[in-house]
Short mmCIF file of C-alpha atoms in Angstrom, two decimals:
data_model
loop_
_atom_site.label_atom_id
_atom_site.label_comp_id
_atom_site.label_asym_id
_atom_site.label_seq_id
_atom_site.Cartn_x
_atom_site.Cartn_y
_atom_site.Cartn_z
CA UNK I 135 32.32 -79.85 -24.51
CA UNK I 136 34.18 -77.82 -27.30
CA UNK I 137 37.18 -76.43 -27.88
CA UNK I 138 37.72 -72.99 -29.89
CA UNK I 139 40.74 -71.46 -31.35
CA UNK I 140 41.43 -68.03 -32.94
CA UNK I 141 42.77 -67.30 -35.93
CA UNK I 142 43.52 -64.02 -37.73
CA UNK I 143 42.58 -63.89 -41.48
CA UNK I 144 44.62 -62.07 -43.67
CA UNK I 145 43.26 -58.45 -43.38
CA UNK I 146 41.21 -55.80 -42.46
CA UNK I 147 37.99 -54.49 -44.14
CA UNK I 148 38.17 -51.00 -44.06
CA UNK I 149 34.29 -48.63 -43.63
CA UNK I 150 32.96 -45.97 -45.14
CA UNK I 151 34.94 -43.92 -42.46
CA UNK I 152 39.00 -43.73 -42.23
CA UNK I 153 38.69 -44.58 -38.26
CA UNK I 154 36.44 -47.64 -38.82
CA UNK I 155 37.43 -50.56 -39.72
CA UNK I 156 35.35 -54.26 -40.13
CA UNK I 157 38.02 -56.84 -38.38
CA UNK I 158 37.42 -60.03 -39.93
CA UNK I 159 38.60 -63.83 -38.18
CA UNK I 160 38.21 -67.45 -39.20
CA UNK I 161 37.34 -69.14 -36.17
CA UNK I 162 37.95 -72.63 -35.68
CA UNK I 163 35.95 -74.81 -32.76
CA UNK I 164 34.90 -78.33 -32.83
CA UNK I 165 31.60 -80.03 -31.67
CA UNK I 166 31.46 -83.80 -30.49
CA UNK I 167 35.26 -83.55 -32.05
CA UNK I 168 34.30 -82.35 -35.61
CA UNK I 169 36.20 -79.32 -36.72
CA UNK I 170 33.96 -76.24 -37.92
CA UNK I 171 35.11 -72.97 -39.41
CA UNK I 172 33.07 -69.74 -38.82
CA UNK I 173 33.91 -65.95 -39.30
CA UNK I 174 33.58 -63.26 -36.99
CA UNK I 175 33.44 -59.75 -37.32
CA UNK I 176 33.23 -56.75 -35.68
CA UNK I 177 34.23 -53.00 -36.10
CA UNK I 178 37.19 -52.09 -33.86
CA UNK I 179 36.32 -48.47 -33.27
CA UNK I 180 33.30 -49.35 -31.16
CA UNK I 181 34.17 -49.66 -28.00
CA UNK I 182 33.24 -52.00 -25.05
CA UNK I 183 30.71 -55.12 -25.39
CA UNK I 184 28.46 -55.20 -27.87
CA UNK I 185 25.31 -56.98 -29.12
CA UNK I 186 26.29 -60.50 -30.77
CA UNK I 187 24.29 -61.57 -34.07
CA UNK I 188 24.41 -65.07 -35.31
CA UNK I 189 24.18 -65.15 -39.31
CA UNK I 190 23.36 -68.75 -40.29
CA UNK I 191 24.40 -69.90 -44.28
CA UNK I 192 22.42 -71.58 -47.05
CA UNK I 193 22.73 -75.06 -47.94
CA UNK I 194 25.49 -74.48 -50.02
CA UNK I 195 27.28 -74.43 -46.65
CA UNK I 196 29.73 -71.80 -45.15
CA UNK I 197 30.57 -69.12 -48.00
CA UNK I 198 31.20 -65.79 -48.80
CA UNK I 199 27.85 -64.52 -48.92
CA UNK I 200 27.43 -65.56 -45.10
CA UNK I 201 30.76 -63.90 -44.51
CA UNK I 202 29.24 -60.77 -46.47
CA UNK I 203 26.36 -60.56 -43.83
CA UNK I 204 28.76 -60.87 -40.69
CA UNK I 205 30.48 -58.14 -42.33
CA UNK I 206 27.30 -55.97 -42.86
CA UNK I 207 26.18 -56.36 -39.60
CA UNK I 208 29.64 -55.58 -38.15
CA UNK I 209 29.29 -52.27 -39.38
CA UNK I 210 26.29 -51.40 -38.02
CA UNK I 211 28.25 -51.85 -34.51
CA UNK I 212 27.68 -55.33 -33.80
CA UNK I 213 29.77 -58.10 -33.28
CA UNK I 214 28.43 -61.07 -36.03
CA UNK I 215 29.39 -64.76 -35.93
CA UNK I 216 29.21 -66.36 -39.47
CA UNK I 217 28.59 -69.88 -38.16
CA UNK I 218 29.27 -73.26 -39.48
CA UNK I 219 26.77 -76.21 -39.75
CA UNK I 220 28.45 -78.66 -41.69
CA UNK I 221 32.10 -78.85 -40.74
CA UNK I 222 35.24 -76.85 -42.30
CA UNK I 223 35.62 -77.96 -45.73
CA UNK I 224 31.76 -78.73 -46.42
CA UNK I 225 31.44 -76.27 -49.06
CA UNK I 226 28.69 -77.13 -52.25
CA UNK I 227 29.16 -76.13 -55.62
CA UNK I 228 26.57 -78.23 -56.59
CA UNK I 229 22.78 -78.54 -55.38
CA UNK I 230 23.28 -82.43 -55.45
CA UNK I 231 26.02 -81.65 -52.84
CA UNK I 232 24.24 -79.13 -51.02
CA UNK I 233 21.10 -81.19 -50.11
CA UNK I 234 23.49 -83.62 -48.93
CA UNK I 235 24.77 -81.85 -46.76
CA UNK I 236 21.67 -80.57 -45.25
CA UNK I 237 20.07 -83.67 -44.89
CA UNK I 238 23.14 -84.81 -43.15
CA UNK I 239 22.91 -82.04 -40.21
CA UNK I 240 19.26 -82.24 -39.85
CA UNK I 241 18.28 -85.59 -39.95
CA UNK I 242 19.50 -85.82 -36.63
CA UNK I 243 18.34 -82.63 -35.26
CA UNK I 244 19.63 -83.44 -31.86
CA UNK I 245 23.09 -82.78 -34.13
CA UNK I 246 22.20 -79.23 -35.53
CA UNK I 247 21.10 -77.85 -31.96
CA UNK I 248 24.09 -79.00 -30.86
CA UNK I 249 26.31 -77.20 -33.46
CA UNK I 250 24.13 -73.96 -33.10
CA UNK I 251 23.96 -73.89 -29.70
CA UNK I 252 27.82 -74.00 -29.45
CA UNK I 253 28.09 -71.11 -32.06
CA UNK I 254 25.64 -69.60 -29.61
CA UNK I 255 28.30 -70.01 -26.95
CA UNK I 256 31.34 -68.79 -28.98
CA UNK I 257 29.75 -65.60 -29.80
CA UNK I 258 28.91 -64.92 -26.39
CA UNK I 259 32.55 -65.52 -25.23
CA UNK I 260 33.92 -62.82 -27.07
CA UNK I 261 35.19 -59.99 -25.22
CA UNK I 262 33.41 -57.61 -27.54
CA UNK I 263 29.83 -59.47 -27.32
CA UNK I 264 27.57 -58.71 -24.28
CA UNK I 265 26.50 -62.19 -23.64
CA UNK I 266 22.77 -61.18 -22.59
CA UNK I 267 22.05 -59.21 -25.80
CA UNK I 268 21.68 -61.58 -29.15
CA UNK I 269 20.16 -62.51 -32.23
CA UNK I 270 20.22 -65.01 -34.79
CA UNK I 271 19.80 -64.64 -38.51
CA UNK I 272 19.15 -67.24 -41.28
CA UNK I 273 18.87 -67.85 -45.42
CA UNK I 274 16.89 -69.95 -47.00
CA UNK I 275 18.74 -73.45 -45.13
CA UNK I 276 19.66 -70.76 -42.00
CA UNK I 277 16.35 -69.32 -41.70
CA UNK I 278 14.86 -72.70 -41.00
CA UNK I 279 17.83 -73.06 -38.71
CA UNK I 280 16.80 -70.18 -36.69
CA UNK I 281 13.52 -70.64 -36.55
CA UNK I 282 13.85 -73.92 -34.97
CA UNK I 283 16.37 -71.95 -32.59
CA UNK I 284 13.31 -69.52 -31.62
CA UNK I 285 10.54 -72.41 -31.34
CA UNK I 286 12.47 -74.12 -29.07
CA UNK I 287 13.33 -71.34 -26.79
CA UNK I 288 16.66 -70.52 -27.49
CA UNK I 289 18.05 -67.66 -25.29
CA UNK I 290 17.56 -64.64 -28.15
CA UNK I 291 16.56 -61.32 -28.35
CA UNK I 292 15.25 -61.84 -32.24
CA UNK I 293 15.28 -64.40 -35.13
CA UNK I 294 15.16 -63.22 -38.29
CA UNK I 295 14.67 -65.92 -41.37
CA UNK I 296 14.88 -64.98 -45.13
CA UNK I 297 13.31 -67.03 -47.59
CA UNK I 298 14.18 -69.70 -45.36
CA UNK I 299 11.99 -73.62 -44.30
CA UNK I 300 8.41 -72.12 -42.47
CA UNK I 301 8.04 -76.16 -42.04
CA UNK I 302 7.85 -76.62 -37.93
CA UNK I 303 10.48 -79.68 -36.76
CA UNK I 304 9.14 -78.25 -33.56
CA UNK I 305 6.10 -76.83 -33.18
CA UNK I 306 5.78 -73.56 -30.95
CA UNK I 307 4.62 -73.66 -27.55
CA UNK I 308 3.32 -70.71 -25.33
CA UNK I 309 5.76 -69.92 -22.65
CA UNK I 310 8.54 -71.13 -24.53
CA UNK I 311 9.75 -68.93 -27.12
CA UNK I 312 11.94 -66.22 -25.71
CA UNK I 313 12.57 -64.77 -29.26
CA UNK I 314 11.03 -62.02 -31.25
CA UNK I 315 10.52 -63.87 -34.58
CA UNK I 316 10.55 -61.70 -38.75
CA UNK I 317 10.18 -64.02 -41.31
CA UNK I 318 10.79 -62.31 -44.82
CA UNK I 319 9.72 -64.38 -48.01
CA UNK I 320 9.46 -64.18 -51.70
CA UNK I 321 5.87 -64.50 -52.63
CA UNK I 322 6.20 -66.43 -55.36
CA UNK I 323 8.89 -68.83 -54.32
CA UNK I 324 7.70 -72.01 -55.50
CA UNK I 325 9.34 -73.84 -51.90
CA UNK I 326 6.79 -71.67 -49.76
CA UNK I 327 3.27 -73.25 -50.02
CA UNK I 328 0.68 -70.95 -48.79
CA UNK I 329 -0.66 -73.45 -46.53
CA UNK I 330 2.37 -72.99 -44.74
CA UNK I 331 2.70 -69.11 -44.59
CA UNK I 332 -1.28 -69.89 -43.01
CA UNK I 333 0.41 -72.50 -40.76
CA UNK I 334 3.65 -70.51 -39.18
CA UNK I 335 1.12 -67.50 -38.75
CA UNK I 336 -1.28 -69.36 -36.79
CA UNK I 337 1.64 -71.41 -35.05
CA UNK I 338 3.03 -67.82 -33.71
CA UNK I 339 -0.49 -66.63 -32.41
CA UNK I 340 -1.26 -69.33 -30.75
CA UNK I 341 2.39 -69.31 -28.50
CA UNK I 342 1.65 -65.73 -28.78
CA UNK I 343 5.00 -64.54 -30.23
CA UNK I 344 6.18 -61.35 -31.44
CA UNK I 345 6.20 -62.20 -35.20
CA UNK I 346 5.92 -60.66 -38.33
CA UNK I 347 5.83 -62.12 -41.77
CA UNK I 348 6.51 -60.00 -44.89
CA UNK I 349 5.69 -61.49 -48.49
CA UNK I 350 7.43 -59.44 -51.35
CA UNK I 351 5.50 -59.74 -54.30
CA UNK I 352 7.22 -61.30 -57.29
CA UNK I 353 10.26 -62.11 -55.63
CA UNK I 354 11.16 -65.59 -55.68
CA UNK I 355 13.74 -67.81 -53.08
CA UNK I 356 17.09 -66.63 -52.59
CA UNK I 357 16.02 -63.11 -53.38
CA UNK I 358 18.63 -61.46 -51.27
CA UNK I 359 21.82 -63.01 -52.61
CA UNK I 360 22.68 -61.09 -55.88
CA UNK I 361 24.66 -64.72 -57.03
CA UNK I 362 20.78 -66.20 -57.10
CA UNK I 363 20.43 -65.22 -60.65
CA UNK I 364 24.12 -67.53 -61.33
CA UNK I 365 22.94 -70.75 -59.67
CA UNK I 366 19.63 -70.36 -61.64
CA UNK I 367 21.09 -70.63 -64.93
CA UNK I 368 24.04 -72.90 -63.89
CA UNK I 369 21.51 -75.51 -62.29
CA UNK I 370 18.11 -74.11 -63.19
CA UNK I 371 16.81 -73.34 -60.29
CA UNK I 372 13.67 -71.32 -59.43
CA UNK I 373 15.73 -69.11 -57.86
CA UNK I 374 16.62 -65.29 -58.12
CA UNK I 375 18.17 -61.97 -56.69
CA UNK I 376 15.61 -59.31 -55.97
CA UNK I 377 17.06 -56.09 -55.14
CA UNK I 378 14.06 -54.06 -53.75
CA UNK I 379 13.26 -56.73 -51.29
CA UNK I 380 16.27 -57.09 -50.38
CA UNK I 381 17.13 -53.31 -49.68
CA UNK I 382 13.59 -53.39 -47.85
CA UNK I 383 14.19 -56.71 -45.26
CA UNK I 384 17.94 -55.31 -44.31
CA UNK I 385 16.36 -51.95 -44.18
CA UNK I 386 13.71 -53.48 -41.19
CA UNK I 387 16.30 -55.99 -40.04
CA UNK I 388 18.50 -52.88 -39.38
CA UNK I 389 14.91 -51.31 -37.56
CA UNK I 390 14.75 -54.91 -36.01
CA UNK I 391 18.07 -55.12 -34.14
CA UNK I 392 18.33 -51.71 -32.97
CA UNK I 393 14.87 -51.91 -30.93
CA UNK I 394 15.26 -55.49 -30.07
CA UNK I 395 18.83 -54.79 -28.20
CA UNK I 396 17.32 -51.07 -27.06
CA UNK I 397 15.37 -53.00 -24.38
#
């Protein structure tokens, strides 16, 4: 069991519109008695229960740019849950760092369902979520995080994954996966072998899944976090922003969620 507590953050983000405003709250719960800090949003002049989205970070850990996304999806009428993988406080600012920390959450992956699967749960509490309507979205770390959320049958509507792990921990099974599945990936990110763009796309038929997988030529991983282009030259990483396939994978995630939850 977990516990959850609430806790205001210091503001309100305000919309394009006057009425409209993004509410933004840290949320502390704890899993198997770790503490872990998400961030929910949602826009407080929609009214009633709502779709819930579950946005999933990179390996850096919880950060702003995961925040960002809760955000973005809040104002497109959706209540968002910025979740937490590591534990509060298990922020990288170095890839050294980072890769610990993933390798710390997955190596037991009995661990990471666990901490997803109670995010799952939190979002669904919310008196603004409709519990039977949501999705899960992932970067790069995340989207292998969801994925492994949709092959093993996690109760979603959709999982998106950008330029996130296509490597199976679990392979998909027909019958099993409740999710739609969109993976969106740089074509010429050097983590993405094309042996394993062949394998996920086979993997999907096979359990006959609703999936889609869009390669965006020259764009590399990371391609939809403008601070790609930073940790490339800080750490020299083949990483970069991309800003046409980013504006084109929100653009059919936004075409994504709204048919997913019509049904």
């Amino acid at each position: 069991m977990f516990r959850f507590a609430l806790s205001l953050i210091l503001g309100m983000f305000a919309l394009s519109t006057a009425q409209a405003k993004v509410i933004g709250q840290d949320v502390k719960y704890w899993v198997d008695g770790q503490e872990m800090t998400g961030y929910l949003a949602y826009d407080d002049s929609v009214t009633g229960a709502r779709p819930g989205v579950l946005v999933v970070h990179e390996w850096w850990g919880h950060n702003p740019y995961a925040r960002k996304r809760a955000e973005m999806l809040a104002s497109l009428g959706y209540t968002a849950l910025a979740l937490d993988m590591y534990g509060t406080g298990k922020l990288a600012d170095h890839p050294k760092d980072a890769k610990t920390f993933m390798m710390e959450t997955m190596s037991n992956i009995a661990v990471a369902e666990k901490r997803f699967d109670a995010a799952h749960a939190l979002l669904k509490s919310q008196p603004e979520v409709d519990g039977g309507k949501t999705a899960a979205i992932g970067y790069c770390f995340g989207g292998g995080v969801v994925l492994h959320a949709a092959r093993t049958g996690r109760d979603l509507d959709g999982v998106i994954s950008y330029h996130g792990s296509l490597k199976p921990m679990t392979k998909a099974e027909k019958g099993v996966i409740k999710a739609q599945v969109r993976a969106f990936n740089g074509a010429d990110d050097p983590f993405v072998k094309p042996e394993e763009i062949a394998a996920i796309k086979q993997e999907m038929q096979d359990a006959d899944v609703d999936f889609r997988f869009v390669n965006y030529p020259g764009a590399v991983h990371s391609f939809t976090n403008p601070d790609a282009d930073d940790f490339a030259k800080r750490f020299k990483m083949p990483v970069g922003y991309n800003a046409a396939a980013d504006a084109d994978s929100w653009a059919q995630t936004r075409a994504f969620l709204r048919d997913i939850f019509a049904r």
